[in-house]
Coordinates of C-alpha atoms and ligand atoms in Angstrom, one line a residue:
M844 CA 22.4 4.2 16.2
T845 CA 21.3 1.8 13.4
S846 CA 23.7 -0.3 11.2
R847 CA 23.0 -1.8 8.1
D848 CA 25.4 -4.6 8.9
E849 CA 22.3 -6.0 11.3
F850 CA 20.8 -6.8 8.4
P851 CA 21.7 -10.2 6.4
A852 CA 23.0 -8.9 3.4
D853 CA 20.0 -9.8 1.4
F854 CA 17.8 -8.0 3.2
A855 CA 15.8 -6.4 0.6
W856 CA 15.8 -2.4 0.8
G857 CA 13.7 -0.5 -1.4
T858 CA 11.7 2.3 -2.4
A859 CA 7.7 1.5 -3.2
T860 CA 5.4 3.9 -5.5
A861 CA 2.7 3.2 -7.1
S862 CA 1.1 4.2 -10.9
Y863 CA -1.5 6.4 -10.4
Q864 CA 0.5 8.2 -8.4
I865 CA 3.5 8.8 -9.4
E866 CA 2.9 7.5 -14.0
G867 CA 0.8 10.5 -15.6
A868 CA 0.0 10.6 -19.1
T869 CA -3.6 9.1 -17.9
C870 CA -4.5 9.3 -21.9
E871 CA -1.6 8.7 -23.7
D872 CA -0.7 4.9 -25.6
G873 CA -3.7 3.7 -25.3
R874 CA -4.5 3.1 -21.9
S875 CA -8.4 3.4 -20.9
P876 CA -9.9 5.5 -17.3
S877 CA -9.8 3.8 -14.0
I878 CA -11.4 4.6 -11.6
W879 CA -9.7 7.4 -10.3
D880 CA -9.6 9.5 -13.0
T881 CA -13.1 9.6 -12.6
F882 CA -12.3 10.3 -8.8
A883 CA -9.6 12.8 -9.4
A884 CA -12.1 13.9 -11.8
T885 CA -15.4 15.1 -9.2
P886 CA -15.1 19.0 -8.5
G887 CA -14.6 18.7 -4.2
A888 CA -13.5 14.7 -3.9
I889 CA -9.8 16.1 -3.5
A890 CA -8.5 18.2 -1.9
D891 CA -6.5 20.8 -3.7
G892 CA -7.9 19.9 -7.3
T893 CA -5.4 18.0 -9.0
T894 CA -5.7 14.9 -10.8
G895 CA -2.8 12.2 -11.7
D896 CA -2.7 13.6 -15.6
L897 CA 0.5 14.8 -14.8
A898 CA 1.5 13.9 -11.5
D899 CA 5.6 12.7 -11.9
D900 CA 5.6 12.3 -14.6
H901 CA 6.8 9.1 -15.2
Y902 CA 5.6 7.7 -18.1
H903 CA 8.2 9.6 -19.4
R904 CA 10.7 9.9 -16.9
W905 CA 11.5 6.6 -15.5
A906 CA 15.2 6.4 -16.5
E907 CA 16.3 9.6 -15.3
D908 CA 13.6 8.1 -11.9
V909 CA 15.4 4.2 -11.8
A910 CA 19.1 6.2 -11.9
I911 CA 17.7 8.4 -8.5
M912 CA 17.1 4.9 -7.1
A913 CA 20.2 3.1 -8.0
D914 CA 22.5 6.3 -7.1
L915 CA 20.6 5.8 -4.0
G916 CA 22.0 2.7 -3.2
V917 CA 18.8 1.0 -3.1
N918 CA 17.6 -3.4 -4.1
A919 CA 15.3 -3.1 -4.5
Y920 CA 11.7 -1.4 -6.2
R921 CA 8.6 -1.5 -5.8
Y922 CA 5.6 -0.7 -7.7
S923 CA 1.9 -0.8 -8.8
L924 CA 0.7 -1.5 -12.3
S925 CA -2.2 0.5 -14.3
W926 CA -4.3 -2.6 -15.4
S927 CA -6.0 -0.5 -17.3
R928 CA -3.2 0.9 -19.1
L929 CA -2.2 -2.6 -19.9
L930 CA -5.4 -4.6 -19.7
P931 CA -8.3 -1.5 -20.7
E932 CA -11.1 -3.8 -21.6
G933 CA -10.8 -4.6 -17.5
S934 CA -9.7 -8.2 -19.0
G935 CA -9.1 -9.7 -23.6
R936 CA -7.5 -7.1 -24.9
V937 CA -3.9 -6.7 -24.4
N938 CA -2.0 -3.1 -25.1
R939 CA 1.0 -3.6 -26.2
A940 CA 2.3 0.0 -25.7
G941 CA 1.5 -0.3 -22.4
V942 CA 3.7 -4.2 -21.6
D943 CA 6.4 -2.3 -23.5
F944 CA 6.4 0.4 -20.5
Y945 CA 6.8 -2.3 -17.7
R946 CA 9.1 -4.2 -19.8
R947 CA 11.7 -1.2 -20.7
L948 CA 11.3 0.0 -16.8
T949 CA 12.3 -3.8 -15.9
E950 CA 14.9 -4.1 -17.5
S951 CA 16.6 -0.9 -16.6
L952 CA 16.1 -1.8 -12.9
L953 CA 17.4 -5.1 -13.6
A954 CA 20.2 -3.4 -15.4
H955 CA 20.7 -0.9 -12.1
G956 CA 20.7 -4.2 -9.8
L957 CA 17.3 -3.1 -8.6
A958 CA 15.2 -6.4 -7.9
P959 CA 11.8 -5.7 -9.2
W960 CA 8.9 -6.3 -7.1
V961 CA 5.6 -6.1 -8.3
T962 CA 1.9 -5.0 -7.3
L963 CA -0.9 -5.9 -9.3
Y964 CA -3.2 -4.0 -7.9
H965 CA -3.9 -0.8 -5.6
W966 CA -6.3 0.9 -6.1
D967 CA -6.9 2.6 -9.6
L968 CA -9.7 -1.2 -11.4
P969 CA -10.0 0.2 -14.8
Q970 CA -13.0 1.9 -15.0
V971 CA -15.2 0.1 -17.2
L972 CA -14.9 -2.9 -14.5
E973 CA -16.7 -0.5 -12.1
D974 CA -19.2 0.7 -13.9
R975 CA -20.2 -3.4 -14.2
G976 CA -20.4 -3.1 -10.5
G977 CA -16.8 -3.2 -9.7
W978 CA -15.4 -5.3 -6.0
L979 CA -18.9 -5.0 -4.6
E980 CA -19.6 -8.1 -7.5
R981 CA -18.0 -10.8 -6.9
D982 CA -17.1 -11.1 -11.1
T983 CA -14.2 -8.8 -10.3
A984 CA -12.1 -11.4 -8.8
Y985 CA -12.6 -13.3 -11.5
R986 CA -12.0 -10.2 -14.6
F987 CA -8.6 -9.8 -11.6
A988 CA -7.1 -13.0 -12.2
D989 CA -7.4 -12.5 -15.7
Y990 CA -5.1 -9.6 -15.6
A991 CA -3.0 -11.5 -13.1
A992 CA -2.4 -14.4 -16.2
A993 CA -1.4 -11.3 -18.1
V994 CA 0.6 -9.9 -16.6
H995 CA 2.4 -13.2 -15.7
D996 CA 2.6 -13.3 -19.9
A997 CA 3.8 -10.0 -19.8
L998 CA 6.5 -10.2 -17.2
G999 CA 6.6 -13.0 -15.2
D1000 CA 10.4 -14.1 -17.4
L1001 CA 12.0 -10.3 -15.4
V1002 CA 9.9 -10.9 -11.7
S1003 CA 9.8 -12.9 -9.8
S1004 CA 9.0 -11.1 -6.4
W1005 CA 4.5 -10.6 -6.7
I1006 CA 2.4 -8.4 -4.1
T1007 CA -1.4 -9.5 -5.7
L1008 CA -3.3 -6.5 -4.5
N1009 CA -2.3 -3.1 -2.1
E1010 CA -3.7 -3.0 1.9
P1011 CA -6.9 -4.2 0.3
W1012 CA -8.7 -2.3 3.4
C1013 CA -8.4 0.9 2.1
S1014 CA -9.8 -0.6 -1.3
A1015 CA -13.3 -1.1 0.3
F1016 CA -13.3 0.8 3.2
L1017 CA -12.2 4.0 2.1
G1018 CA -13.4 3.5 -1.5
Y1019 CA -17.1 2.4 -0.5
G1020 CA -17.3 2.3 3.1
S1021 CA -16.1 6.6 3.6
G1022 CA -16.0 6.9 -0.2
V1023 CA -13.3 8.5 0.3
H1024 CA -11.1 7.0 -2.1
A1025 CA -12.6 6.0 -5.5
P1026 CA -14.8 5.1 -6.3
G1027 CA -16.5 7.5 -3.6
Q1028 CA -19.3 5.0 -3.0
Q1029 CA -21.3 4.2 0.7
V1030 CA -22.8 1.6 0.9
G1031 CA -21.9 1.0 4.4
T1032 CA -21.3 -2.7 6.1
R1033 CA -22.3 -3.6 2.4
S1034 CA -18.5 -2.3 1.4
A1035 CA -17.3 -6.1 4.1
H1036 CA -18.5 -7.9 0.4
A1037 CA -15.9 -5.7 -1.4
A1038 CA -13.0 -6.4 0.8
H1039 CA -14.3 -10.6 0.7
H1040 CA -14.5 -9.9 -3.4
L1041 CA -11.0 -7.9 -3.1
L1042 CA -9.7 -11.1 -1.0
L1043 CA -10.8 -13.6 -3.6
G1044 CA -8.9 -12.5 -5.9
H1045 CA -6.1 -12.4 -4.2
G1046 CA -6.2 -16.0 -3.5
L1047 CA -7.9 -16.1 -7.7
A1048 CA -4.6 -14.6 -8.6
V1049 CA -1.7 -16.2 -6.3
D1050 CA -3.0 -19.4 -7.9
V1051 CA -2.5 -18.3 -11.1
L1052 CA 1.2 -16.5 -10.7
R1053 CA 2.4 -19.9 -9.0
A1054 CA 0.9 -22.2 -12.1
A1055 CA 2.9 -19.6 -14.1
D1056 CA 6.2 -20.5 -12.2
P1057 CA 5.9 -22.5 -9.6
E1058 CA 9.2 -20.4 -8.1
A1059 CA 7.5 -17.1 -7.6
Q1060 CA 6.7 -15.6 -4.9
V1061 CA 3.8 -14.1 -4.3
G1062 CA 2.6 -12.4 -0.8
I1063 CA 0.4 -9.4 -0.1
T1064 CA 0.5 -6.0 0.9
V1065 CA -2.2 -5.4 3.7
N1066 CA -1.8 -2.1 5.4
L1067 CA -1.6 -2.7 9.7
Y1068 CA -2.1 -0.3 12.4
S1069 CA -0.6 -0.6 15.9
V1070 CA -4.3 -0.2 17.6
E1071 CA -4.3 0.7 22.0
P1072 CA -7.1 0.9 23.7
A1073 CA -6.7 4.7 25.9
S1074 CA -7.6 3.3 29.5
G1075 CA -7.7 -0.1 30.9
T1076 CA -11.7 0.6 31.2
A1077 CA -13.7 -2.6 29.6
A1078 CA -15.5 -0.3 27.3
D1079 CA -11.5 1.2 25.7
R1080 CA -10.7 -2.2 25.3
D1081 CA -13.2 -2.6 23.1
A1082 CA -12.9 0.0 20.8
A1083 CA -9.7 -1.8 20.9
R1084 CA -11.7 -4.4 19.9
R1085 CA -13.2 -3.6 17.5
I1086 CA -10.8 -1.2 15.3
D1087 CA -8.0 -3.6 15.7
G1088 CA -10.5 -6.1 14.4
L1089 CA -11.4 -3.8 11.6
Q1090 CA -8.1 -2.9 10.8
N1091 CA -5.9 -5.7 10.8
R1092 CA -8.4 -8.3 12.0
F1093 CA -10.1 -9.0 9.6
F1094 CA -7.8 -9.2 6.6
L1095 CA -5.4 -11.6 8.6
E1096 CA -7.5 -14.2 10.0
P1097 CA -9.1 -15.1 6.2
V1098 CA -5.9 -14.2 5.1
L1099 CA -3.4 -16.8 7.5
R1100 CA -6.7 -19.0 8.7
G1101 CA -9.4 -18.6 6.7
A1102 CA -11.8 -17.3 8.0
Y1103 CA -13.2 -13.8 9.3
P1104 CA -13.0 -13.2 13.0
A1105 CA -16.5 -13.9 13.9
D1106 CA -16.6 -10.3 16.3
V1107 CA -15.9 -8.2 13.2
L1108 CA -18.7 -9.6 11.1
E1109 CA -21.0 -9.7 14.5
D1110 CA -20.2 -6.2 14.4
L1111 CA -21.1 -5.1 11.3
G1112 CA -24.0 -7.7 11.2
E1113 CA -22.4 -9.5 7.8
Q1114 CA -23.1 -12.8 9.1
E1115 CA -25.4 -14.4 7.1
W1116 CA -24.1 -11.8 3.4
F1117 CA -20.6 -13.6 5.1
A1118 CA -22.0 -18.2 5.5
A1119 CA -23.4 -17.1 2.9
Q1120 CA -21.2 -17.4 1.0
P1121 CA -18.7 -21.0 -1.3
A1122 CA -16.7 -22.2 1.6
A1123 CA -14.4 -22.8 -0.7
D1124 CA -13.5 -19.5 -1.6
L1125 CA -11.5 -19.4 2.7
E1126 CA -9.2 -22.2 0.9
L1127 CA -8.1 -19.3 -1.5
V1128 CA -8.6 -17.0 1.0
S1129 CA -5.9 -18.1 1.8
R1130 CA -3.8 -20.2 -0.2
P1131 CA 0.1 -19.9 0.9
L1132 CA 2.5 -17.5 1.1
D1133 CA 5.6 -16.8 1.2
F1134 CA 5.2 -13.6 2.5
L1135 CA 3.3 -10.7 4.4
G1136 CA 3.5 -7.0 2.9
I1137 CA 3.0 -4.6 5.9
N1138 CA 3.0 -1.6 5.5
Y1139 CA 3.5 0.6 8.8
Y1140 CA 2.2 4.3 9.5
S1141 CA 1.2 5.2 12.9
R1142 CA -0.9 3.7 15.8
H1143 CA -4.8 4.6 16.7
T1144 CA -5.2 5.2 20.3
V1145 CA -8.6 4.4 20.9
A1146 CA -12.2 5.5 23.6
A1147 CA -15.7 4.6 23.6
P1148 CA -17.7 7.5 23.0
A1149 CA -17.0 10.6 26.0
P1150 CA -21.0 10.9 27.0
D1151 CA -21.9 13.7 24.7
G1152 CA -20.5 12.0 21.9
A1153 CA -17.6 14.5 21.5
G1154 CA -15.1 12.9 19.1
G1155 CA -15.1 10.6 16.6
F1156 CA -12.6 8.3 14.6
G1157 CA -10.8 9.6 12.0
P1158 CA -11.6 8.9 8.5
S1159 CA -15.0 6.5 10.1
F1160 CA -16.0 4.0 8.4
P1161 CA -18.5 1.2 8.5
G1162 CA -18.1 -0.4 12.4
S1163 CA -16.1 2.6 13.4
E1164 CA -18.8 3.8 15.0
G1165 CA -18.7 4.0 18.6
V1166 CA -15.2 4.3 18.9
R1167 CA -12.9 7.8 19.5
A1168 CA -9.5 8.8 18.4
V1169 CA -7.5 10.0 21.6
D1170 CA -4.5 12.4 21.3
T1171 CA -2.2 11.2 23.3
G1172 CA 0.7 13.8 22.8
A1173 CA 2.9 12.0 20.3
P1174 CA 4.6 14.1 17.2
R1175 CA 2.0 14.1 14.4
T1176 CA 2.9 14.2 11.1
H1177 CA 1.5 16.8 8.1
M1178 CA -1.7 13.7 7.4
G1179 CA -2.3 14.0 11.6
W1180 CA -0.9 10.8 12.2
P1181 CA 0.7 9.9 15.0
V1182 CA 5.1 9.1 15.3
C1183 CA 4.9 5.6 16.6
P1184 CA 7.7 3.7 15.6
E1185 CA 7.1 0.8 18.6
G1186 CA 4.2 0.2 16.9
M1187 CA 5.3 -0.9 14.0
L1188 CA 7.2 -4.4 16.7
D1189 CA 3.8 -5.0 18.0
V1190 CA 2.2 -5.1 13.9
L1191 CA 4.7 -7.1 13.3
R1192 CA 3.9 -9.4 16.5
Q1193 CA 1.1 -9.5 15.1
A1194 CA 1.2 -11.2 12.0
H1195 CA 4.6 -13.4 13.5
T1196 CA 1.6 -14.6 16.0
L1197 CA -0.7 -16.4 13.9
A1198 CA 1.9 -17.7 10.5
P1199 CA 5.1 -18.4 12.4
E1200 CA 6.7 -19.9 9.4
L1201 CA 5.8 -16.6 6.9
P1202 CA 7.9 -14.3 5.9
L1203 CA 7.2 -10.5 6.6
C1204 CA 8.7 -7.7 4.7
I1205 CA 7.8 -3.9 5.3
T1206 CA 6.4 -2.8 2.2
E1207 CA 5.2 1.0 3.1
N1208 CA 6.4 2.7 6.0
G1209 CA 6.6 6.2 6.0
S1210 CA 5.8 10.0 6.4
A1211 CA 4.8 13.6 5.3
W1212 CA 5.7 16.7 5.8
P1213 CA 5.9 20.4 4.6
D1214 CA 8.8 20.3 2.2
E1215 CA 10.0 23.4 1.7
V1216 CA 13.6 23.4 -1.2
S1217 CA 15.9 25.7 1.0
P1218 CA 18.3 28.7 -1.1
D1219 CA 20.9 26.5 -0.5
G1220 CA 18.6 24.2 -2.8
A1221 CA 19.0 21.2 -0.9
V1222 CA 15.7 20.3 1.5
H1223 CA 16.3 19.6 5.3
D1224 CA 13.8 17.5 6.3
P1225 CA 14.5 17.1 9.6
E1226 CA 11.3 15.4 11.1
R1227 CA 11.0 12.9 7.7
T1228 CA 15.0 11.6 9.0
D1229 CA 13.6 10.8 12.2
Y1230 CA 10.5 9.1 11.0
L1231 CA 12.8 7.4 8.9
A1232 CA 15.3 6.5 10.3
T1233 CA 14.3 5.3 14.0
H1234 CA 11.5 3.0 12.3
V1235 CA 14.4 1.4 10.3
A1236 CA 15.6 0.7 13.9
A1237 CA 12.7 -0.7 15.0
C1238 CA 13.0 -3.2 11.9
A1239 CA 16.6 -3.8 13.9
A1240 CA 15.0 -3.8 17.1
A1241 CA 12.1 -6.8 14.9
R1242 CA 15.0 -9.1 13.9
A1243 CA 17.3 -8.4 16.9
E1244 CA 14.3 -10.3 18.9
G1245 CA 14.3 -12.8 15.5
L1246 CA 10.9 -11.5 13.1
P1247 CA 11.7 -13.0 10.6
L1248 CA 11.5 -9.3 8.8
Q1249 CA 12.9 -9.4 5.0
G1250 CA 12.8 -6.5 4.3
Y1251 CA 12.0 -2.6 3.8
F1252 CA 10.5 -0.3 1.3
A1253 CA 9.9 3.9 2.2
W1254 CA 7.6 4.7 1.4
T1255 CA 7.6 7.0 -0.6
L1256 CA 10.9 7.5 -3.9
M1257 CA 9.4 10.6 -4.3
D1258 CA 6.3 13.6 -4.0
N1259 CA 3.6 12.5 -5.8
W1260 CA -0.1 12.6 -6.1
E1261 CA -0.9 11.4 -2.5
W1262 CA -5.0 10.7 -3.5
A1263 CA -7.5 12.3 -1.6
W1264 CA -4.5 15.1 -1.1
G1265 CA -3.3 15.5 -4.3
Q1266 CA 0.3 17.1 -3.9
S1267 CA -0.5 19.2 -0.6
R1268 CA 1.6 16.4 1.2
R1269 CA 4.7 15.0 0.7
F1270 CA 6.4 11.9 1.3
G1271 CA 8.6 11.5 -0.9
L1272 CA 13.2 10.7 -0.4
V1273 CA 13.2 13.1 -3.7
H1274 CA 11.1 16.2 -3.7
V1275 CA 9.5 16.4 -7.1
D1276 CA 8.7 20.5 -8.3
Y1277 CA 5.2 20.0 -9.8
G1278 CA 6.0 22.7 -12.2
T1279 CA 10.0 21.6 -13.4
Q1280 CA 9.2 17.5 -12.6
A1281 CA 12.7 18.3 -11.4
R1282 CA 13.8 15.9 -8.6
T1283 CA 15.6 17.2 -5.9
L1284 CA 17.2 14.5 -2.8
K1285 CA 16.1 15.5 0.5
D1286 CA 18.0 15.0 3.7
S1287 CA 16.6 11.8 4.8
G1288 CA 17.2 10.7 1.3
D1289 CA 21.5 11.1 1.8
W1290 CA 20.4 9.5 5.2
L1291 CA 19.2 6.1 3.8
R1292 CA 21.6 6.6 0.7
T1293 CA 24.8 6.6 3.7
F1294 CA 22.3 4.2 5.5
L1295 CA 23.4 1.5 2.9
R1296 CA 26.6 2.9 2.3
G1297 CA 27.4 0.8 5.4
E1298 CA 28.9 5.1 6.6
G1299 CA 26.6 4.5 9.5
A1300 CA 24.2 7.2 9.6
G1301 CA 23.4 9.1 12.5
Ligands
PNW1844 C1 -1.1 3.8 2.2 N1 -6.3 5.6 5.6 O1 -2.5 4.6 2.1 C2 -1.3 3.8 -0.2 O2 -0.3 2.4 -0.1 C3 0.1 4.4 -0.2 O3 0.0 5.1 -1.6 C4 0.3 6.1 0.1 O4 0.2 7.3 -0.7 C5 0.4 6.4 1.4 O5 -0.4 5.1 2.4 C6 0.5 7.3 2.7 O6 -0.7 7.9 2.8 C7 -3.5 5.2 2.8 O7 -6.3 7.2 5.1 C8 -4.1 6.1 2.7 O8 -5.8 4.5 7.2 C9 -4.6 6.4 3.6 C10 -4.8 5.2 4.7 C11 -4.6 4.5 5.0 C12 -3.0 4.3 3.5

């Protein structure tokens, strides 16, 4: 049984959310559309046909949501800002109403003893910038840097922890590769160019934030998977190399070491384009950071394709051809993602090996289950509670072996609009009834509250 005492007093314990998933109010107070408004309105794009127009109505209910977090006993909150709410034209003019909203929210967090961890970009690019080519265009990286400067002007006196990007892998490969995320493009291996422009934007934003505040704590969040070959055969080990390369190393190595992994560029057949980029780009991409944010959900067990070509790789993306996902029999969440707490240690070790001095933080970890409110009015979610408890135990194990883990943010505070799955997947510690917007703490949320109070939850 893990106890809070195993962690230092300044360990960040929080929940995480993202603007488009919770705010709603997409047409209010001068916000312009983002690529997710456009994508969600595209027939067939979202599993249940919903959009983020209302979501959790957090734009109006933020005070209640802050009170819920204060009651949970967390000391930090990770949330993202809507670029198109703050800069409706993508760059230039700042929308005062957007600034006011985030200032009210942030001041309330501080008043409740919750440290704000602000993510600048959690996937909702202003549509006006997508219309000019989005992340396939280098110019978008510079627009992102302008946005970072505007955000610092607006909130820099209240916020000291910044995350530039959330999961550039998803933005690039799901947004422009498989097309299952906004903007829903399928440009093949050119989606790797989007990844480079995202990372360039990250580096430019790091410089902007540091120039504005030398004390700022700046990081980036990547989504890492533990990757294991299904067997020791050379073919299966090569499949694991490819997936680890595309999923993990393609982001870790440029950011932490200043170079893209050559084998991945070769797998993608993109060596020439990358070689043609300005050499100074990688200096920006690898700017020193104060922490690395890691989102960890699951493990990929992979093999070379069966002789009959059967099986594919989940949400396939460029470079994943020739790899097959293998079912190990591990329990799976409502997303179909295998539950594997040990995998969290694998990804922490992998990052630590590349950057031994760098503090690490789990900026998302959680699981979806088909919850229901029971007749007693409670939401009993034993699977989520177990997932949470075993992953918090993995954090304790990570610290015990000396890994510099400094925080854990549960995904997510409350059920919300789960991207391509709409409202059909629930990750929250708090249940949301989308008809009434009633919030109900789930058993898993109660587990966290008890754990944080040091009352030794099991
Ligand atoms: C992350 N995949 O998304 C995001 O940061 C969250 O906004 C999201 O709600 C959460 O994880 C749960 O999905 C991902 O298909 C979405 O590999 C999809 C994938 C990975 C991460």
